[in-house]
Amino acid sequence: MIVEEIRGDAENFPVGMRVLAVDDDPTCLKLLETLLRKCHYNVTTTNQARVALKMIREKKDRFDLVISDVHMPDMDGFKLLELVGLEMDLPVIMLSANSDPKLVMKGVTHGACYYLVKPIRIEELRNIWQHVIRRKKADSKNQNRSSDQTKAHLASGEGHGSPLAGNTDHNGKFNRKRKDDDDETEDNDNEYEDNGTQKKPRVVWTIELHRKFVQAVNQLGIEKAVPKRILDMMNVEGLTRENVASHLQKYRLYLKRISTVATQQANMAAALGVKDSGFMHLGSLDGFGDFRTFSGARLGNVALSSYPGGMLGRLNSPGNVNICNLTPSTLVQPSLAQNLSNSINPLGKMNLVLPTSNQSPSLFQGIQPSLELDQLQHNKSTTNFNSINNSRIFRNGSTGVALGSSNNLLNSPMSNPLMLHGNTQQPLSGGRFGNQSGPFTSESFNNGVSDPTNENWPNRVDASKMHPNTLLSAEPFHSQLPLSGLRDNNSSNGTYLQNNPIDLSSGLALPPFEDSREMQCQQVGSMGDVQNMAQSWSEQRQGSGSVNQKMDMYTGGRSSGGASALVQQNEKLASESISRSNEDFLFEQPKLPSGFTPQGYDSLDELVNAMIKREQDETVANGEFAFDNYTFGEERKLCGDVAFLSSEADLVASL
Amino acid sequence: MQRQLANMKQSLFDQGYLDEQFIQLEELQDDANPNFVEEVVTLYYRDSARLIQSIEQALEKSPLDFSKLECLMHQFKGSSSSIGAKRVKSECTQFKEYCRVGNSDGCKRTFQQLKKEYATLKKKVEVYFQFARQIGPVEKACRSK
């Protein structure tokens, strides 16, 4: 399918651009509708944010743009903004009668494309389509960028590396794929197939393999670690340079994330010697940007996350996603986590990672501010979230992922190691986010890393405990990540659930995690987002506690609630929800493709133990466990996404 | 007749009851949306009546919940500005300011003023629309719908 098809009347764009308008004020809504119609856009309106979310989720590609009021009774506009950005990567324009620059800033940092002040003039609306184009291009670019890296050899007329035009198509293609090919295995595979080149069998980054990888990288020095040389050093049969390249990419993200965390804590980043400064840098700003485009998370504040943004953006595009999650803390990519622990040693760095949780902003879109604060906290908890989020991310393919991450955030408190694990889960492909939450003990991290799922869980659980505030970010799923206070979004996360007091309002940094997670998940592209998703799913499942938490949080979601209230609730929910979340997860899980089987850890405890054991054994590269999950293929992911989303809805409903 | 209508409208503008936003509304009115302006204004009055009531109730409480009042007023201000109700909007701004500093009397006073402006505007636009309708049908009759 070509972009045009997807987008409908792309030929005459912006004519026919499909806009969803959300405003609780009927007068304003009617006016907005008429104004938009006058611009020849295709308008759908609703006065309820929930309904809007539902509509968007029903058909991912149904709308090109969302315009939403900030003050709405059922959900805070910022929360909706986050959710949409995270899940769907749709451009969102905020609307408000309030022109207070602080609010405008909040909107932008949460990932809004633009902030309009009422009363609206038609001239302003005539130009909003530019945001759609810009984002699509950015997404395409991100996709191409990452995909290029990983699929360099595959680029065959697909225009992966092609310029914008190609990007757009690419993007569209990805969207299409995502949308239609639920059963497809790895998106990359699809791409590959389309490209006409040989189809690469999915590479499973087992712990062993990852260990080798990390060894090779360390030996070469992160600065000099190029895929070709790493490949040579690893000397593994059947492994291609592309595989290594994409894995390296994820790893770098992970490092970056960790370093971000470290920086916050102590500039460990330098220690990490992440050579790909651009990478890191990207992560933070670009990432977000990209992500933003992708999910609209524009977190800017999270320097780390910027990159994730890109990654997230990629989420849409099957392969690239993984990068995104560098975002702080939680994203500690499972695989990365392992690697990190091994190679980085920097467990200290792991701490760094934690902070990164904030980075996920991209996912969250701007949650950044809160994230930073929360990062530390999150990291612990976020890890869990991350895993969850990551899973989420995968799911959404682009946006869904975020949710997963948020989970991690919550969980992070628990143990960094866990977090690491959790992160690793995620995006295998994406890059090791390694968000670990600060307190992460390097040891655990190293060991635990391998087991993302485990990580996630423990983290998750912890997260909830740790932070009451950590409201999960707005992820669509849970969006709860209440990253303490950072989230201005509060609404963004919580809004989804609205009922959850925990709503992110506290602005927990979680959202960022989610984002990062998502990004990570997306990254999986090469590895197979599905994998990550699967992992996250498994994580979630296992650690459903955290998930529930998130869910609870989400339900409570009205971010507007006082952070403290939320926190309390979160805490409560966290504990309560654990069991619930398990159910929820299970609930959701069933939907997951049968192929998806959690590592087999039935409980968090198991995971944690497993992780710890693993840690002790050695820094497993990626935790086979984690990686295995990755293998599930896109199907899982897709299924997961769908399931996830639907389950979310169900959960919300039930909540 | 047209001239009369125009004059009426002009006076509303001159007196500051309406502002440019109203013109925007009118521009949006076309064959596809022949009664757009009236529809929107009617919708506004219907919806804002509910808001006015909520504010009134909130003003009766003691002590006043300023943040809630401010929030309600914010909504009201938003819709008022959407139809171009200039005076009403400025009263809203005033009200919000009093809320911000926690001035109960100021709030109550301003609210009374606001209600007056609100009612006055309603009457005026009703007259205006009635008049427009009288003229309108003539024009519409000329062009088959």
JSON list of N, CA and C in Angstrom, two decimals, chain A residues 7 13-14 17-19 41 63-66 89-93 113 127-139 168 171 293:
[
{"chain": "A", "resi": 7, "resn": "ARG", "atom": "N", "xyz": [-3.10, 7.24, 3.62]},
{"chain": "A", "resi": 7, "resn": "ARG", "atom": "CA", "xyz": [-3.53, 8.52, 4.08]},
{"chain": "A", "resi": 7, "resn": "ARG", "atom": "C", "xyz": [-4.81, 8.97, 3.43]},
{"chain": "A", "resi": 13, "resn": "PHE", "atom": "N", "xyz": [-3.30, 16.51, -0.57]},
{"chain": "A", "resi": 13, "resn": "PHE", "atom": "CA", "xyz": [-2.97, 16.95, 0.77]},
{"chain": "A", "resi": 13, "resn": "PHE", "atom": "C", "xyz": [-2.60, 18.42, 0.74]},
{"chain": "A", "resi": 14, "resn": "PRO", "atom": "N", "xyz": [-3.07, 19.24, 1.63]},
{"chain": "A", "resi": 14, "resn": "PRO", "atom": "CA", "xyz": [-3.81, 18.89, 2.83]},
{"chain": "A", "resi": 14, "resn": "PRO", "atom": "C", "xyz": [-5.32, 18.70, 2.69]},
{"chain": "A", "resi": 17, "resn": "MET", "atom": "N", "xyz": [-7.31, 15.97, 4.72]},
{"chain": "A", "resi": 17, "resn": "MET", "atom": "CA", "xyz": [-6.55, 15.51, 5.88]},
{"chain": "A", "resi": 17, "resn": "MET", "atom": "C", "xyz": [-7.54, 15.17, 6.98]},
{"chain": "A", "resi": 18, "resn": "ARG", "atom": "N", "xyz": [-7.31, 14.03, 7.60]},
{"chain": "A", "resi": 18, "resn": "ARG", "atom": "CA", "xyz": [-8.31, 13.59, 8.56]},
{"chain": "A", "resi": 18, "resn": "ARG", "atom": "C", "xyz": [-7.94, 14.08, 9.95]},
{"chain": "A", "resi": 19, "resn": "VAL", "atom": "N", "xyz": [-8.79, 14.89, 10.46]},
{"chain": "A", "resi": 19, "resn": "VAL", "atom": "CA", "xyz": [-8.53, 15.49, 11.76]},
{"chain": "A", "resi": 19, "resn": "VAL", "atom": "C", "xyz": [-9.55, 15.00, 12.78]},
{"chain": "A", "resi": 41, "resn": "TYR", "atom": "N", "xyz": [-10.71, 19.98, 5.41]},
{"chain": "A", "resi": 41, "resn": "TYR", "atom": "CA", "xyz": [-10.20, 18.80, 6.08]},
{"chain": "A", "resi": 41, "resn": "TYR", "atom": "C", "xyz": [-11.37, 17.87, 6.34]},
{"chain": "A", "resi": 63, "resn": "PHE", "atom": "N", "xyz": [-6.59, 8.66, 11.50]},
{"chain": "A", "resi": 63, "resn": "PHE", "atom": "CA", "xyz": [-6.47, 10.11, 11.51]},
{"chain": "A", "resi": 63, "resn": "PHE", "atom": "C", "xyz": [-5.06, 10.56, 11.22]},
{"chain": "A", "resi": 64, "resn": "ASP", "atom": "N", "xyz": [-4.98, 11.74, 10.70]},
{"chain": "A", "resi": 64, "resn": "ASP", "atom": "CA", "xyz": [-3.67, 12.30, 10.43]},
{"chain": "A", "resi": 64, "resn": "ASP", "atom": "C", "xyz": [-3.24, 13.24, 11.53]},
{"chain": "A", "resi": 65, "resn": "LEU", "atom": "N", "xyz": [-4.24, 13.80, 12.17]},
{"chain": "A", "resi": 65, "resn": "LEU", "atom": "CA", "xyz": [-3.93, 14.84, 13.14]},
{"chain": "A", "resi": 65, "resn": "LEU", "atom": "C", "xyz": [-5.02, 14.87, 14.21]},
{"chain": "A", "resi": 66, "resn": "VAL", "atom": "N", "xyz": [-4.59, 15.23, 15.39]},
{"chain": "A", "resi": 66, "resn": "VAL", "atom": "CA", "xyz": [-5.55, 15.35, 16.48]},
{"chain": "A", "resi": 66, "resn": "VAL", "atom": "C", "xyz": [-5.45, 16.75, 17.06]},
{"chain": "A", "resi": 89, "resn": "ASP", "atom": "N", "xyz": [1.73, 7.91, 17.81]},
{"chain": "A", "resi": 89, "resn": "ASP", "atom": "CA", "xyz": [2.65, 8.80, 17.11]},
{"chain": "A", "resi": 89, "resn": "ASP", "atom": "C", "xyz": [1.92, 9.71, 16.13]},
{"chain": "A", "resi": 90, "resn": "LEU", "atom": "N", "xyz": [0.82, 10.19, 16.57]},
{"chain": "A", "resi": 90, "resn": "LEU", "atom": "CA", "xyz": [0.08, 11.12, 15.73]},
{"chain": "A", "resi": 90, "resn": "LEU", "atom": "C", "xyz": [0.44, 12.53, 16.16]},
{"chain": "A", "resi": 91, "resn": "PRO", "atom": "N", "xyz": [0.46, 13.43, 15.22]},
{"chain": "A", "resi": 91, "resn": "PRO", "atom": "CA", "xyz": [0.70, 14.81, 15.66]},
{"chain": "A", "resi": 91, "resn": "PRO", "atom": "C", "xyz": [-0.52, 15.33, 16.41]},
{"chain": "A", "resi": 92, "resn": "VAL", "atom": "N", "xyz": [-0.26, 15.99, 17.49]},
{"chain": "A", "resi": 92, "resn": "VAL", "atom": "CA", "xyz": [-1.36, 16.52, 18.29]},
{"chain": "A", "resi": 92, "resn": "VAL", "atom": "C", "xyz": [-1.18, 18.01, 18.47]},
{"chain": "A", "resi": 93, "resn": "ILE", "atom": "N", "xyz": [-2.27, 18.70, 18.29]},
{"chain": "A", "resi": 93, "resn": "ILE", "atom": "CA", "xyz": [-2.23, 20.15, 18.49]},
{"chain": "A", "resi": 93, "resn": "ILE", "atom": "C", "xyz": [-3.09, 20.47, 19.70]},
{"chain": "A", "resi": 113, "resn": "CYS", "atom": "N", "xyz": [2.47, 19.27, 18.85]},
{"chain": "A", "resi": 113, "resn": "CYS", "atom": "CA", "xyz": [3.07, 19.87, 17.66]},
{"chain": "A", "resi": 113, "resn": "CYS", "atom": "C", "xyz": [2.93, 21.37, 17.71]},
{"chain": "A", "resi": 127, "resn": "ASN", "atom": "N", "xyz": [-2.75, 26.12, 8.30]},
{"chain": "A", "resi": 127, "resn": "ASN", "atom": "CA", "xyz": [-1.35, 25.69, 8.25]},
{"chain": "A", "resi": 127, "resn": "ASN", "atom": "C", "xyz": [-1.03, 24.46, 9.08]},
{"chain": "A", "resi": 128, "resn": "ILE", "atom": "N", "xyz": [-1.97, 23.96, 9.78]},
{"chain": "A", "resi": 128, "resn": "ILE", "atom": "CA", "xyz": [-1.64, 22.85, 10.68]},
{"chain": "A", "resi": 128, "resn": "ILE", "atom": "C", "xyz": [-1.21, 21.59, 9.96]},
{"chain": "A", "resi": 129, "resn": "TRP", "atom": "N", "xyz": [-1.59, 21.48, 8.73]},
{"chain": "A", "resi": 129, "resn": "TRP", "atom": "CA", "xyz": [-1.21, 20.27, 8.01]},
{"chain": "A", "resi": 129, "resn": "TRP", "atom": "C", "xyz": [0.31, 20.15, 7.89]},
{"chain": "A", "resi": 130, "resn": "GLN", "atom": "N", "xyz": [0.96, 21.25, 8.03]},
{"chain": "A", "resi": 130, "resn": "GLN", "atom": "CA", "xyz": [2.42, 21.21, 7.95]},
{"chain": "A", "resi": 130, "resn": "GLN", "atom": "C", "xyz": [2.98, 20.31, 9.04]},
{"chain": "A", "resi": 131, "resn": "HIS", "atom": "N", "xyz": [2.32, 20.30, 10.16]},
{"chain": "A", "resi": 131, "resn": "HIS", "atom": "CA", "xyz": [2.81, 19.48, 11.26]},
{"chain": "A", "resi": 131, "resn": "HIS", "atom": "C", "xyz": [2.73, 18.01, 10.91]},
{"chain": "A", "resi": 132, "resn": "VAL", "atom": "N", "xyz": [1.72, 17.70, 10.20]},
{"chain": "A", "resi": 132, "resn": "VAL", "atom": "CA", "xyz": [1.56, 16.30, 9.83]},
{"chain": "A", "resi": 132, "resn": "VAL", "atom": "C", "xyz": [2.67, 15.88, 8.90]},
{"chain": "A", "resi": 133, "resn": "ILE", "atom": "N", "xyz": [2.89, 16.70, 7.93]},
{"chain": "A", "resi": 133, "resn": "ILE", "atom": "CA", "xyz": [3.92, 16.37, 6.96]},
{"chain": "A", "resi": 133, "resn": "ILE", "atom": "C", "xyz": [5.27, 16.32, 7.63]},
{"chain": "A", "resi": 134, "resn": "ARG", "atom": "N", "xyz": [5.50, 17.26, 8.44]},
{"chain": "A", "resi": 134, "resn": "ARG", "atom": "CA", "xyz": [6.80, 17.34, 9.08]},
{"chain": "A", "resi": 134, "resn": "ARG", "atom": "C", "xyz": [7.06, 16.10, 9.90]},
{"chain": "A", "resi": 135, "resn": "ARG", "atom": "N", "xyz": [6.06, 15.71, 10.59]},
{"chain": "A", "resi": 135, "resn": "ARG", "atom": "CA", "xyz": [6.24, 14.55, 11.44]},
{"chain": "A", "resi": 135, "resn": "ARG", "atom": "C", "xyz": [6.44, 13.31, 10.61]},
{"chain": "A", "resi": 136, "resn": "LYS", "atom": "N", "xyz": [5.68, 13.21, 9.59]},
{"chain": "A", "resi": 136, "resn": "LYS", "atom": "CA", "xyz": [5.80, 12.01, 8.80]},
{"chain": "A", "resi": 136, "resn": "LYS", "atom": "C", "xyz": [7.18, 11.93, 8.19]},
{"chain": "A", "resi": 137, "resn": "LYS", "atom": "N", "xyz": [7.64, 13.05, 7.83]},
{"chain": "A", "resi": 137, "resn": "LYS", "atom": "CA", "xyz": [8.98, 13.07, 7.24]},
{"chain": "A", "resi": 137, "resn": "LYS", "atom": "C", "xyz": [10.00, 12.70, 8.28]},
{"chain": "A", "resi": 138, "resn": "ALA", "atom": "N", "xyz": [9.83, 13.24, 9.43]},
{"chain": "A", "resi": 138, "resn": "ALA", "atom": "CA", "xyz": [10.79, 12.94, 10.48]},
{"chain": "A", "resi": 138, "resn": "ALA", "atom": "C", "xyz": [10.75, 11.47, 10.82]},
{"chain": "A", "resi": 139, "resn": "ASP", "atom": "N", "xyz": [9.59, 10.96, 10.85]},
{"chain": "A", "resi": 139, "resn": "ASP", "atom": "CA", "xyz": [9.48, 9.54, 11.14]},
{"chain": "A", "resi": 139, "resn": "ASP", "atom": "C", "xyz": [10.16, 8.74, 10.07]},
{"chain": "A", "resi": 168, "resn": "THR", "atom": "N", "xyz": [8.83, 8.74, 3.27]},
{"chain": "A", "resi": 168, "resn": "THR", "atom": "CA", "xyz": [7.40, 8.79, 3.46]},
{"chain": "A", "resi": 168, "resn": "THR", "atom": "C", "xyz": [6.79, 7.47, 3.06]},
{"chain": "A", "resi": 171, "resn": "ASN", "atom": "N", "xyz": [7.61, 5.02, 5.49]},
{"chain": "A", "resi": 171, "resn": "ASN", "atom": "CA", "xyz": [6.77, 5.20, 6.65]},
{"chain": "A", "resi": 171, "resn": "ASN", "atom": "C", "xyz": [5.39, 4.63, 6.40]},
{"chain": "A", "resi": 293, "resn": "THR", "atom": "N", "xyz": [7.91, 12.65, 16.99]},
{"chain": "A", "resi": 293, "resn": "THR", "atom": "CA", "xyz": [7.22, 12.55, 15.74]},
{"chain": "A", "resi": 293, "resn": "THR", "atom": "C", "xyz": [6.54, 11.24, 15.73]}
]
